[in-house]
CSV table of C-alpha atoms in Angstrom, one decimal:
chain,number,residue,atom,x,y,z
A,138,ASN,CA,75.9,45.3,110.2
A,139,SER,CA,78.0,42.6,110.4
A,140,ASN,CA,79.7,39.2,109.4
A,141,SER,CA,79.3,35.9,111.0
A,142,SER,CA,82.2,36.1,113.1
A,143,GLY,CA,80.7,39.1,115.1
A,144,ASP,CA,83.0,41.6,113.5
A,145,SER,CA,81.9,44.9,112.6
A,146,ILE,CA,82.1,45.4,108.7
A,147,VAL,CA,84.4,47.8,107.2
A,148,ALA,CA,83.1,51.0,106.1
A,149,GLU,CA,82.4,51.3,102.4
A,150,GLY,CA,85.1,54.2,101.5
A,151,ASN,CA,87.6,52.1,103.3
A,152,LYS,CA,86.6,48.7,101.7
A,153,ARG,CA,89.2,48.8,98.8
A,154,VAL,CA,92.8,48.5,98.8
A,155,LEU,CA,95.3,49.7,96.4
A,156,SER,CA,98.7,46.6,96.7
A,157,ILE,CA,101.8,47.5,95.0
A,158,GLN,CA,104.0,44.7,95.6
A,159,SER,CA,105.7,41.8,94.0
A,160,HIS,CA,104.6,38.7,92.7
A,161,VAL,CA,104.9,35.2,92.4
A,162,VAL,CA,104.4,32.3,90.6
A,163,SER,CA,104.8,29.6,93.0
A,164,GLY,CA,104.5,30.1,96.9
A,165,TYR,CA,103.2,33.0,99.1
A,166,VAL,CA,105.2,36.5,99.5
A,167,GLY,CA,104.4,39.6,98.2
A,168,ASN,CA,100.6,40.4,96.5
A,169,LYS,CA,101.0,36.3,96.9
A,170,ALA,CA,101.4,37.0,100.5
A,171,ALA,CA,99.0,39.8,101.5
A,172,VAL,CA,96.1,39.9,99.2
A,173,PHE,CA,94.3,36.3,100.2
A,174,PRO,CA,94.4,37.8,104.4
A,175,LEU,CA,92.7,41.8,103.3
A,176,GLN,CA,89.7,39.0,100.6
A,177,LEU,CA,89.0,37.2,104.2
A,178,LEU,CA,88.9,40.2,106.0
A,179,GLY,CA,86.4,42.2,103.6
A,180,TYR,CA,88.0,44.0,101.5
A,181,ASP,CA,88.8,44.3,97.7
A,182,VAL,CA,92.1,44.6,96.5
A,183,ASP,CA,93.0,46.1,93.5
A,184,VAL,CA,96.8,44.5,92.7
A,185,ILE,CA,99.7,46.4,90.7
A,186,ASN,CA,102.9,43.2,91.1
A,187,SER,CA,106.0,45.1,91.3
A,188,VAL,CA,107.2,41.9,89.3
A,189,GLN,CA,105.9,39.0,88.5
A,190,PHE,CA,108.9,36.7,89.7
A,191,SER,CA,108.5,32.4,89.4
A,192,ASN,CA,109.6,32.4,92.7
A,193,HIS,CA,110.7,33.8,95.7
A,194,THR,CA,114.7,35.0,95.0
A,195,GLY,CA,116.3,32.4,97.6
A,196,TYR,CA,115.3,29.4,96.2
A,197,PRO,CA,118.9,27.8,94.7
A,198,PHE,CA,118.3,27.4,91.1
A,199,GLY,CA,117.6,31.4,91.1
A,200,TRP,CA,114.3,32.7,89.7
A,201,GLU,CA,112.9,34.1,86.1
A,202,GLY,CA,110.3,36.4,85.5
A,203,GLU,CA,110.4,40.3,84.4
A,204,VAL,CA,109.9,43.7,86.3
A,205,LEU,CA,107.6,46.0,85.9
A,206,ASP,CA,109.0,49.7,85.5
A,207,GLY,CA,107.9,53.3,87.2
A,208,SER,CA,107.1,54.6,84.3
A,209,MET,CA,104.5,51.7,83.1
A,210,LEU,CA,103.4,51.7,86.9
A,211,GLY,CA,102.4,55.5,85.8
A,212,THR,CA,100.9,53.9,83.0
A,213,LEU,CA,98.8,51.5,84.6
A,214,VAL,CA,97.0,53.7,87.2
A,215,ASP,CA,96.7,56.8,84.4
A,216,GLY,CA,94.7,53.4,83.0
A,217,MET,CA,92.8,53.2,86.3
A,218,GLU,CA,91.7,56.9,86.7
A,219,ASN,CA,91.0,57.2,83.0
A,220,ASN,CA,88.3,54.9,83.4
A,221,GLY,CA,87.4,56.8,87.2
A,222,LEU,CA,88.6,53.6,88.9
A,223,LEU,CA,90.6,55.7,91.3
A,224,SER,CA,88.1,58.1,92.7
A,225,GLY,CA,84.6,55.8,92.7
A,226,ASP,CA,81.6,56.7,92.7
A,227,GLY,CA,80.3,58.1,96.3
A,228,SER,CA,82.1,56.1,98.9
A,229,GLY,CA,83.8,53.2,96.4
A,230,GLY,CA,86.9,54.8,96.4
A,231,ILE,CA,90.4,53.4,96.9
A,232,GLY,CA,90.5,54.0,101.0
A,233,ASN,CA,93.8,52.8,101.7
A,234,ILE,CA,97.2,52.2,100.4
A,235,LEU,CA,99.8,49.2,100.5
A,236,THR,CA,103.4,48.9,99.3
A,237,GLY,CA,105.9,46.6,100.2
A,238,TYR,CA,109.5,45.3,98.4
A,239,ILE,CA,110.3,48.2,96.3
A,240,GLY,CA,113.2,47.4,94.2
A,241,SER,CA,114.7,50.5,92.6
A,242,GLU,CA,114.5,54.5,93.1
A,243,SER,CA,112.9,55.4,89.8
A,244,PHE,CA,110.1,53.3,91.1
A,245,LEU,CA,109.8,54.1,95.0
A,246,ARG,CA,109.5,57.8,93.0
A,247,VAL,CA,106.8,56.9,90.7
A,248,VAL,CA,105.5,55.2,94.5
A,249,VAL,CA,105.1,59.0,95.5
A,250,SER,CA,103.3,60.0,92.9
A,251,VAL,CA,100.8,57.6,92.8
A,252,VAL,CA,99.9,58.1,96.5
A,253,ASN,CA,100.0,61.9,96.1
A,254,LYS,CA,96.9,61.5,93.7
A,255,LEU,CA,95.3,59.0,95.5
A,256,LYS,CA,95.5,60.9,98.2
A,257,GLY,CA,93.7,63.8,96.3
A,258,TYR,CA,91.3,62.1,95.2
A,259,ASN,CA,90.7,60.8,99.2
A,260,SER,CA,92.4,62.9,101.5
A,261,LYS,CA,91.4,60.0,104.3
A,262,CYS,CA,93.1,56.9,101.6
A,263,ARG,CA,95.1,55.1,104.5
A,264,TYR,CA,99.1,55.0,103.1
A,265,VAL,CA,100.6,51.8,104.7
A,266,CYS,CA,104.0,51.6,103.9
A,267,ASP,CA,106.3,48.2,104.9
A,268,PRO,CA,109.2,50.4,104.0
A,269,VAL,CA,111.3,46.9,102.3
A,270,LEU,CA,114.7,47.4,102.8
A,271,GLY,CA,116.5,44.3,104.6
A,272,ASP,CA,117.6,42.1,107.6
A,273,MET,CA,119.3,40.4,109.9
A,274,GLY,CA,122.2,43.1,108.9
A,275,LYS,CA,121.9,42.6,105.1
A,276,PHE,CA,120.0,45.4,102.8
A,277,TYR,CA,118.1,43.6,99.8
A,278,VAL,CA,117.6,46.9,97.9
A,279,PRO,CA,119.6,49.4,97.1
A,280,GLU,CA,121.0,51.8,99.9
A,281,GLY,CA,120.0,54.6,97.8
A,282,LEU,CA,116.3,53.8,98.4
A,283,VAL,CA,116.5,54.4,103.0
A,284,ASP,CA,116.7,59.0,101.5
A,285,ILE,CA,114.0,58.3,99.6
A,286,TYR,CA,112.1,56.9,102.0
A,287,ARG,CA,112.8,59.3,104.8
A,288,ARG,CA,112.7,62.5,102.7
A,289,ASP,CA,109.5,61.8,100.3
A,290,VAL,CA,107.2,58.3,101.4
A,291,LEU,CA,107.3,58.7,105.2
A,292,PRO,CA,105.9,61.8,105.5
A,293,LEU,CA,102.9,60.6,103.2
A,294,ALA,CA,102.3,57.3,105.1
A,295,ASP,CA,100.0,56.8,107.8
A,296,VAL,CA,101.6,53.1,109.3
A,297,ILE,CA,104.2,51.6,108.8
A,298,THR,CA,105.6,48.4,109.6
A,299,PRO,CA,109.5,48.5,109.3
A,300,ASN,CA,111.5,45.6,111.7
A,301,GLN,CA,113.8,46.3,113.5
A,302,PHE,CA,117.0,47.1,110.8
A,303,GLU,CA,114.7,49.3,108.7
A,304,VAL,CA,114.1,51.0,111.7
A,305,GLU,CA,117.1,51.6,112.3
A,306,GLN,CA,118.3,52.6,109.1
A,307,LEU,CA,115.5,55.0,108.8
A,308,THR,CA,116.7,57.1,111.9
A,309,GLY,CA,120.5,56.1,112.6
A,310,ILE,CA,119.1,54.6,116.3
A,311,SER,CA,120.4,50.9,116.9
A,312,ILE,CA,117.5,49.2,118.9
A,313,LEU,CA,118.8,48.1,122.3
A,314,SER,CA,116.7,48.7,124.8
A,315,ILE,CA,112.6,49.3,124.9
A,316,ARG,CA,113.7,53.1,125.2
A,317,ASP,CA,115.4,53.1,122.0
A,318,ALA,CA,112.5,51.6,120.2
A,319,GLN,CA,110.4,54.5,122.0
A,320,ARG,CA,113.1,57.1,120.2
A,321,ALA,CA,113.3,55.6,117.2
A,322,CYS,CA,109.2,55.9,117.0
A,323,CYS,CA,109.3,59.6,117.9
A,324,VAL,CA,111.4,60.6,114.8
A,325,LEU,CA,109.4,58.2,112.4
A,326,HIS,CA,106.0,60.6,114.2
A,327,ASP,CA,107.8,64.2,114.0
A,328,LEU,CA,108.7,62.7,110.3
A,329,GLY,CA,104.3,62.2,109.7
A,330,VAL,CA,104.1,58.8,110.4
A,331,SER,CA,100.7,58.1,112.5
A,332,VAL,CA,101.6,54.5,113.7
A,333,VAL,CA,104.4,52.3,113.4
A,334,LEU,CA,104.5,48.7,113.7
A,335,ILE,CA,107.8,47.0,114.0
A,336,THR,CA,107.1,44.0,112.9
A,337,SER,CA,110.5,42.2,114.8
A,338,ILE,CA,112.5,43.0,117.9
A,339,VAL,CA,115.6,40.9,119.3
A,340,PHE,CA,117.1,42.5,122.3
A,341,PRO,CA,120.5,41.6,123.2
A,342,ASN,CA,121.1,40.7,127.2
A,343,ASN,CA,117.4,41.0,127.5
A,344,GLY,CA,117.7,44.7,127.2
A,345,GLY,CA,113.5,45.3,127.1
A,346,SER,CA,113.5,47.5,129.9
A,347,ASN,CA,116.5,48.9,130.2
A,348,ASP,CA,116.1,53.1,130.3
A,349,CYS,CA,112.7,52.5,130.9
A,350,ASP,CA,111.2,54.1,134.4
A,351,ASN,CA,108.3,52.4,134.5
A,352,ALA,CA,106.7,50.8,137.5
A,353,SER,CA,105.7,47.9,136.3
A,354,THR,CA,109.5,47.3,134.3
A,355,ASP,CA,110.0,44.0,135.0
A,356,LEU,CA,107.1,43.0,133.2
A,357,LEU,CA,108.2,44.6,129.8
A,358,MET,CA,111.4,42.2,130.1
A,359,PRO,CA,111.8,39.7,127.3
A,360,PRO,CA,109.8,36.5,129.3
A,361,SER,CA,113.0,34.6,127.7
A,362,ASN,CA,116.2,34.5,125.5
A,363,ASP,CA,113.8,32.7,123.2
A,364,SER,CA,111.2,35.9,122.5
A,365,ILE,CA,110.9,38.3,120.1
A,366,GLY,CA,109.3,41.8,120.5
A,367,MET,CA,106.3,43.9,118.2
A,368,PHE,CA,106.2,47.3,119.5
A,369,ALA,CA,103.5,49.5,118.0
A,370,SER,CA,103.0,53.4,118.8
A,371,GLN,CA,100.7,55.4,118.2
A,372,ARG,CA,100.7,60.0,117.6
A,373,GLN,CA,97.5,61.5,118.5
A,374,TYR,CA,97.5,65.6,118.2
A,375,ARG,CA,95.2,67.3,120.2
A,376,SER,CA,93.5,68.1,116.9
A,377,GLN,CA,92.6,64.5,116.6
A,378,ARG,CA,91.5,63.7,120.4
A,379,ASP,CA,89.1,66.8,121.0
A,380,SER,CA,88.0,68.1,116.7
A,381,ASN,CA,85.8,69.7,119.1
A,382,GLN,CA,88.2,71.8,121.4
A,383,PRO,CA,89.6,75.5,119.1
A,384,LEU,CA,93.4,75.1,118.8
A,385,VAL,CA,95.4,78.1,119.2
A,386,GLY,CA,98.6,79.0,117.3
A,387,GLU,CA,101.2,76.0,117.1
A,388,GLN,CA,99.4,74.0,119.6
A,389,SER,CA,97.6,71.4,116.7
A,390,LYS,CA,101.4,70.8,116.1
A,391,THR,CA,103.6,70.8,119.6
A,392,GLU,CA,100.6,68.8,121.8
A,393,TYR,CA,100.2,64.7,121.6
A,394,THR,CA,99.8,61.8,123.3
A,395,ASP,CA,102.0,58.5,121.6
A,396,GLU,CA,100.1,55.7,122.7
A,397,GLN,CA,103.0,52.6,122.8
A,398,TYR,CA,102.7,48.7,123.5
A,399,ILE,CA,104.5,45.8,123.2
A,400,LEU,CA,104.0,41.7,123.0
A,401,TYR,CA,106.4,39.0,123.1
A,402,THR,CA,106.6,36.1,121.7
A,403,PRO,CA,108.6,32.8,121.4
A,404,LYS,CA,110.5,32.7,118.4
A,405,LEU,CA,110.7,29.6,115.9
A,406,ALA,CA,113.3,27.8,114.5
A,407,GLY,CA,113.6,28.5,110.7
A,408,GLN,CA,113.3,31.2,108.1
A,409,PHE,CA,109.7,31.9,106.6
A,410,THR,CA,109.3,34.2,103.5
A,411,GLY,CA,107.0,36.1,103.3
A,412,THR,CA,106.1,37.0,107.1
A,413,GLY,CA,106.5,40.4,106.9
A,414,ASP,CA,104.3,40.9,104.1
A,415,VAL,CA,101.0,39.1,105.5
A,416,CYS,CA,101.9,41.1,109.2
A,417,ALA,CA,101.5,43.9,107.5
A,418,ALA,CA,98.6,43.3,105.4
A,419,LEU,CA,96.7,41.4,108.7
A,420,PHE,CA,98.3,45.4,110.6
A,421,LEU,CA,96.1,47.2,107.7
A,422,GLY,CA,93.0,45.5,107.8
A,423,TRP,CA,92.7,45.3,111.6
A,424,THR,CA,93.8,48.9,112.6
A,425,ALA,CA,91.0,50.5,109.7
A,426,ASP,CA,88.0,48.0,111.2
A,427,ASN,CA,88.4,49.1,115.0
A,428,GLU,CA,85.0,50.2,115.5
A,429,ASN,CA,84.1,47.3,117.8
A,430,ASP,CA,87.4,47.4,119.8
A,431,LYS,CA,86.0,51.4,120.9
A,432,LYS,CA,82.6,50.4,121.4
A,433,ASN,CA,84.3,48.5,124.2
A,434,GLY,CA,86.7,50.5,124.8
A,435,ASP,CA,89.8,48.3,123.7
A,436,SER,CA,92.7,50.0,122.7
A,437,SER,CA,92.5,49.5,119.1
A,438,LEU,CA,96.5,49.6,119.2
A,439,ALA,CA,96.7,46.8,121.6
A,440,VAL,CA,93.8,44.4,120.0
A,441,ALA,CA,95.2,44.2,116.8
A,442,LEU,CA,98.5,43.9,118.3
A,443,GLU,CA,97.1,40.9,119.6
A,444,LYS,CA,95.1,39.5,116.8
A,445,LEU,CA,98.6,40.3,114.8
A,446,ALA,CA,100.7,38.2,116.8
A,447,GLY,CA,97.9,35.1,117.7
A,448,THR,CA,97.5,34.7,114.0
A,449,MET,CA,100.7,35.4,112.3
A,450,GLN,CA,102.3,33.0,115.6
A,451,ALA,CA,99.6,30.2,114.2
A,452,ILE,CA,100.4,30.5,110.8
A,453,VAL,CA,104.4,30.2,111.5
A,454,GLN,CA,104.1,27.3,113.7
A,455,ARG,CA,101.5,25.4,111.1
A,456,THR,CA,104.8,26.5,108.5
A,457,ALA,CA,107.7,24.7,111.0
A,458,THR,CA,104.8,21.7,111.5
A,459,ALA,CA,104.7,20.3,108.2
A,460,ALA,CA,108.3,22.3,107.4
A,461,ALA,CA,109.8,19.7,109.6
A,462,ALA,CA,107.8,16.8,107.5
A,463,THR,CA,110.6,17.1,105.0
A,464,ASN,CA,113.4,16.2,105.8
A,465,GLN,CA,115.8,19.2,106.5
A,466,SER,CA,119.5,18.1,105.0
A,467,ALA,CA,120.2,18.4,101.4
A,468,SER,CA,123.4,17.5,99.9
A,469,SER,CA,122.5,19.0,96.1
A,470,SER,CA,120.6,22.0,94.9
A,471,ILE,CA,117.0,19.9,94.2
A,472,GLU,CA,117.0,19.0,97.7
A,473,LYS,CA,117.9,22.3,99.1
A,474,ALA,CA,115.1,23.5,96.6
A,475,LYS,CA,112.4,20.7,98.3
A,476,ILE,CA,113.3,22.3,101.6
A,477,VAL,CA,113.2,26.3,100.3
A,478,GLN,CA,109.6,24.8,98.8
A,479,SER,CA,108.7,22.9,102.3
A,480,ARG,CA,109.4,26.8,103.8
A,481,GLU,CA,106.5,28.4,101.7
A,482,LEU,CA,104.0,29.7,104.4
A,483,ARG,CA,101.1,27.6,104.6
A,484,LEU,CA,98.7,30.8,104.1
A,485,ILE,CA,95.6,28.7,103.1
A,486,GLN,CA,95.3,26.6,105.5
A,487,SER,CA,95.1,29.6,108.1
A,488,ARG,CA,91.7,30.8,107.2
A,489,GLU,CA,90.7,30.4,110.8
A,490,ASP,CA,93.4,31.8,112.5
A,491,ILE,CA,92.8,35.1,110.1
A,492,LEU,CA,89.3,35.6,110.5
A,493,HIS,CA,89.0,34.4,113.9
A,494,PRO,CA,92.8,35.4,115.6
A,495,THR,CA,93.0,34.4,119.2
A,496,ARG,CA,94.6,36.8,121.2
A,497,LYS,CA,96.8,34.2,123.4
A,498,VAL,CA,99.3,37.1,124.5
A,499,ARG,CA,98.4,40.2,125.9
A,500,ALA,CA,100.1,43.5,125.1
A,501,LEU,CA,102.1,45.7,127.5
A,502,ARG,CA,101.1,48.8,128.6
A,503,VAL,CA,104.7,51.7,127.8
A,504,GLN,CA,104.7,54.6,129.7
A,505,CYS,CA,107.8,56.1,130.0
A,506,ASP,CA,109.1,58.6,127.6
A,507,ALA,CA,111.0,58.8,124.7
A,508,GLY,CA,112.6,62.1,125.6
């Protein structure tokens, strides 16, 4: 079967997503940013709102709302389980889990229990985790969450979508070059994560190719100081690549291939909240549905990265253009609130960019060893 755009329909067993994220009444962050793209891509999304706020936390007058505690999360999932809504019938169970901002250690621990429960019902259920910790050197959450992510969450995650700051916190590696990004991804793969997408990297002084012994080193460098990088890494063990061959001893744990790509897009002026939430949702959708890429002989990871870059660039550009129509200087809190509102993602207006992503920038294969 195929949809109107010619892309393959996601296999029925993979078409349900349980998304556990924040919710805002006005604006587009958390589930408000993730659910719409996933639905456009053909997924049924079961939504649990970890918080319900009037607006995101960047507004000058703050926000109003309530926070869901861990026990209530467990209760909601129990209610689904009691009614057979976790396992489904045949291929109708939950095939993907998506989590974003989680603000407390207790809630994160219950999320771990929920993921374990769902993987118990469906061993092929993919867990896509956006480990929201902070950005630009600043934590958004209690620092104690870092250890829980490392110890309990990452070993369960199939895909993670951290930004540069979050990767550095999770691995203890400062990312100053492509080689550093490779080393950090290696640490995360060793913890059990199959696919790592670093959603934004800014290398100091065009350090993109530092220490990378590659014949096409120059091609891997950022095209300008105004570029932002996206780095994707996928580890496949021998047992995944060639399941027909018997494994001897510890080969299944030691023989693997890491496929890695980097892609650069221009930086756009301004700060736009919710881009990471959209990124994680789109990456979930395009990495789960990659049969056409395989048939065409393309790397599904590279194609997903190129689609992601094209769509995100279009959404942010459309948002920036709309925001520019609003006076971006303010002398009062009311005017500041209007400026923040003007920068809310133009997600609905970007429907066609989600359905028909333009691959304007190519992902570059990174061959050098991270050892």
